XYZ file of C-alpha atoms in Angstrom:
306
model
C 18.450 34.663 37.500
C 16.725 37.313 35.452
C 13.041 38.016 35.778
C 12.242 39.583 32.436
C 9.445 37.103 31.451
C 7.705 34.869 33.938
C 4.889 32.312 33.689
C 2.379 32.162 36.600
C 0.101 29.124 36.716
C -2.353 28.900 39.462
C -4.629 25.879 40.417
C -7.855 25.998 38.436
C -10.955 26.496 40.583
C -9.027 27.593 43.685
C -9.783 31.291 44.602
C -6.891 31.505 47.059
C -4.367 30.317 44.479
C -5.733 32.776 41.955
C -5.497 35.722 44.374
C -1.876 34.929 45.200
C -1.059 34.673 41.444
C -2.630 38.096 40.803
C -0.632 39.586 43.618
C 2.622 38.100 42.363
C 1.812 39.290 38.809
C 1.385 42.901 40.104
C 4.628 42.751 41.944
C 6.646 41.323 39.118
C 5.116 43.733 36.582
C 6.109 46.744 38.854
C 9.691 45.416 38.464
C 9.434 45.557 34.706
C 8.685 41.858 34.172
C 6.378 40.520 31.532
C 3.959 38.066 33.151
C 1.860 35.320 31.423
C -0.749 34.005 33.798
C -3.561 31.414 33.662
C -5.192 28.470 35.457
C -3.828 24.935 35.348
C -6.104 21.936 35.977
C -7.659 18.846 34.557
C -9.471 20.780 31.904
C -7.015 23.766 31.655
C -3.658 23.580 30.019
C -2.251 27.080 29.676
C 1.289 26.140 28.797
C 0.975 25.786 24.986
C -0.353 29.229 24.903
C 2.259 30.500 27.242
C 5.121 29.102 25.157
C 3.609 30.295 21.878
C 3.011 33.907 23.298
C 6.443 34.344 24.800
C 8.296 37.213 23.213
C 11.626 36.261 24.837
C 13.077 33.321 26.703
C 11.027 32.429 29.796
C 13.058 32.807 32.998
C 10.765 31.247 35.512
C 7.537 29.335 35.915
C 5.796 30.130 39.233
C 3.352 27.342 39.890
C 0.750 27.851 42.732
C -1.125 24.753 43.710
C -0.317 21.232 44.845
C 1.638 18.291 43.430
C -0.790 17.772 40.487
C -0.252 21.351 39.390
C 3.534 20.887 39.646
C 3.478 17.617 37.666
C 1.525 19.313 34.772
C 4.125 22.067 34.743
C 7.027 19.557 34.686
C 5.497 17.650 31.770
C 5.047 20.823 29.675
C 8.139 22.773 30.552
C 10.981 20.260 31.118
C 11.700 20.088 27.285
C 12.504 23.824 27.235
C 14.541 23.696 30.462
C 12.382 26.227 32.298
C 12.874 26.335 36.006
C 9.812 25.716 38.133
C 9.028 27.394 41.494
C 6.199 25.335 42.867
C 4.435 26.646 46.020
C 1.842 24.779 47.964
C -1.185 27.163 47.657
C -4.408 25.183 47.728
C -2.661 21.758 47.582
C -2.680 18.874 49.945
C 0.417 16.698 50.428
C 2.997 18.902 48.846
C 5.822 16.586 48.044
C 7.051 18.585 45.155
C 6.132 22.093 46.348
C 7.774 24.669 48.631
C 5.889 25.498 51.896
C 3.625 28.546 51.632
C 5.305 30.214 54.715
C 8.596 30.349 52.806
C 6.945 32.263 50.069
C 5.857 35.136 52.383
C 6.585 37.930 51.853
C 6.798 37.209 48.135
C 8.668 40.476 47.509
C 11.752 38.954 49.315
C 11.436 35.838 47.080
C 12.016 37.956 43.988
C 15.031 39.493 45.505
C 16.455 36.138 46.428
C 15.969 34.903 42.811
C 17.619 37.931 41.302
C 20.561 37.462 43.693
C 20.761 33.731 42.899
C 20.185 32.691 46.503
C 18.418 29.449 45.813
C 19.149 25.829 44.718
C 17.997 24.001 41.603
C 16.996 20.310 41.885
C 17.005 18.349 38.696
C 14.623 15.354 38.579
C 14.734 12.474 36.215
C 11.641 12.055 33.905
C 10.385 9.185 31.760
C 9.161 9.267 28.159
C 6.909 6.738 26.391
C 5.906 6.046 22.802
C 3.653 3.517 21.167
C 4.966 1.175 18.478
C 3.113 -1.135 16.065
C 4.142 -4.861 15.626
C 7.501 -6.269 16.236
C 10.769 -4.556 16.816
C 11.548 -4.182 13.116
C 9.106 -1.277 12.967
C 11.081 1.624 14.447
C 8.564 4.343 13.482
C 6.471 5.311 16.485
C 2.667 5.226 16.204
C 2.184 8.001 18.660
C 3.682 11.295 19.914
C 6.185 11.247 22.791
C 4.649 11.329 26.291
C 6.507 12.706 29.315
C 5.968 11.952 33.024
C 7.644 13.048 36.120
C 6.092 10.491 38.511
C 5.231 7.389 36.495
C 3.839 5.811 33.341
C 1.169 3.405 34.059
C -0.493 0.728 31.774
C -3.890 -0.310 33.077
C -7.373 -0.803 31.713
C -10.270 1.721 32.061
C -13.961 0.762 31.815
C -17.007 2.821 32.841
C -19.163 -0.207 33.912
C -16.665 -2.766 35.472
C -13.221 -3.277 36.816
C -11.385 -5.174 34.018
C -8.263 -7.280 34.571
C -5.248 -6.704 32.372
C -2.747 -9.301 31.109
C 0.532 -7.624 30.292
C 3.902 -8.960 29.124
C 6.982 -6.939 30.088
C 10.305 -6.919 28.243
C 13.510 -5.149 29.401
C 15.920 -4.317 26.648
C 14.184 -6.852 24.380
C 14.179 -9.752 26.811
C 10.937 -11.104 28.357
C 10.933 -10.638 32.071
C 7.400 -11.587 33.198
C 3.821 -11.738 32.325
C 1.351 -10.044 34.743
C -2.293 -10.573 35.369
C -3.870 -8.022 37.562
C -4.813 -4.399 37.692
C -1.804 -2.986 35.661
C 1.815 -2.140 35.699
C 3.555 1.032 36.982
C 6.914 2.241 35.589
C 8.102 4.983 37.943
C 10.888 7.485 38.500
C 12.512 7.955 41.962
C 10.247 11.033 42.326
C 7.243 8.840 41.619
C 8.323 6.181 43.951
C 6.659 7.875 46.841
C 3.312 8.258 44.930
C 1.289 5.511 43.188
C 4.312 3.091 43.322
C 4.425 3.350 47.171
C 0.669 2.662 47.384
C 1.290 -0.507 45.264
C 4.044 -1.628 47.729
C 6.863 -0.705 45.423
C 10.266 0.514 46.553
C 10.990 4.103 47.702
C 13.967 5.485 45.907
C 15.917 8.712 46.724
C 14.912 11.461 44.285
C 18.510 12.255 43.572
C 18.964 8.847 41.870
C 18.472 7.878 38.197
C 16.685 4.487 38.244
C 13.385 3.003 37.007
C 11.090 0.999 39.288
C 8.557 -1.449 37.726
C 5.737 -2.307 40.055
C 2.657 -4.617 39.362
C -0.647 -3.453 40.655
C -2.408 -6.241 42.606
C -0.968 -9.119 40.616
C -2.804 -12.568 40.858
C 0.641 -14.256 41.172
C 2.341 -13.577 44.619
C 5.667 -14.186 42.817
C 5.336 -11.067 40.755
C 7.456 -8.541 42.584
C 8.651 -5.029 41.943
C 11.968 -4.662 40.219
C 14.427 -1.682 40.054
C 16.282 -1.187 36.840
C 19.207 0.952 35.627
C 18.272 4.270 34.072
C 19.354 3.190 30.609
C 16.841 0.323 30.423
C 13.947 0.267 27.928
C 10.795 -1.243 29.438
C 8.429 -2.579 26.776
C 4.858 -3.510 27.737
C 2.578 -5.620 25.520
C -1.140 -5.877 26.283
C -2.310 -9.533 25.807
C -5.933 -10.723 25.449
C -7.519 -7.204 25.407
C -10.762 -8.237 23.866
C -12.676 -5.245 25.161
C -10.006 -2.731 24.064
C -9.758 -1.104 27.452
C -5.961 -0.792 27.840
C -4.740 2.728 28.366
C -1.358 4.515 28.941
C -1.446 7.058 31.745
C 1.158 9.668 32.582
C 1.192 11.033 36.094
C -2.390 9.867 36.504
C -3.528 11.665 33.375
C -4.792 9.700 30.292
C -2.135 9.756 27.541
C -3.629 7.406 24.852
C -5.266 4.071 24.199
C -3.173 0.933 23.371
C -4.626 -1.357 20.809
C -3.840 -5.154 20.212
C -0.536 -5.552 18.438
C 0.945 -2.354 19.912
C 3.562 -2.064 22.634
C 4.584 0.788 24.972
C 8.397 1.603 25.221
C 9.173 3.523 28.320
C 12.627 4.863 28.998
C 14.477 7.733 30.700
C 13.639 10.993 29.097
C 16.329 13.140 27.512
C 15.262 16.115 29.633
C 14.837 16.795 33.322
C 12.452 18.757 35.450
C 14.160 21.669 37.183
C 12.726 22.673 40.536
C 13.869 25.802 42.498
C 14.453 25.003 46.238
C 14.079 27.881 48.719
C 14.570 25.899 51.864
C 18.069 26.315 53.200
C 17.822 23.084 55.199
C 16.054 20.983 52.681
C 16.231 17.293 53.501
C 14.727 14.360 51.524
C 14.482 12.368 54.646
C 12.689 15.015 56.604
C 10.181 15.111 53.716
C 9.586 11.469 54.050
C 9.062 11.678 57.773
C 6.609 14.498 57.526
C 4.701 13.709 54.384
C 4.413 9.991 54.884
C 3.938 10.335 58.722
C 6.460 7.597 59.529
C 6.356 6.318 63.052
C 9.378 8.410 64.105
C 7.435 11.535 63.191
C 4.650 10.592 65.779
C 6.404 8.667 68.447
C 9.752 9.992 69.905
C 12.158 7.904 71.867
C 15.337 9.313 73.475
C 18.681 8.249 71.939
C 21.359 8.834 74.551
C 23.946 7.024 72.395
C 24.179 10.245 70.299
C 25.988 12.018 73.208
């Protein structure tokens, strides 16, 4: 990997993340690297400015924060194929980030990157667009929205908790109608996030598949379903008299959905590229540690291994 032009995004409002970002910027600039740095948060999106200001191809995006900061980077940078080194500085759970201790001292990290001593993990993403009317109208009524974790269709209201009534089609065939809090369409990466909270399936992040999970459905027969990656999931809001239905991408509001419109969700034509520094990276170890499964707290001897 070359380090001629690097993006550094730090968690907005976190002083520790900003200090690490400034230190890394000084180190990279001393190596002749051009650095673009700025905060990333709910009200801060530095990536359009980064991409517009780049004078040459961007070699790396260093993202300092938690999973939310990493998700924002993936949505903005996946289309351009920019590799992301996400480090847990000021974050909490850290499913998508490298541990802080592996990033110290950071000077050694730059040497590892220059010597190509790292792995790249490619993660499937979803894309969604809004369409008007029936399937004869092929012109989208919205821009393309990207998500690394999930697309979610659910209502939002400031004064009450509205119920949504949604119809789901897969490849043009009606599968079910859901009455409840909404519907989650997730990637394997997102299966350990909102989907897991809604009792959806956990899928290995090396897979390509789509999980559809209803949120608190009123019918106990409405169950999660796992679909092939080439499937197109279409969601129609029904009886939305208060016009509250929204499309959310990775927990961030994408757009409103009006009566007569549908959301088409499918596998995106781009992937998020995450740099892995851990030499002994294990997906199952991540599950044990981050989800605090029983085996991580209670240990029994297994003499049958010997």
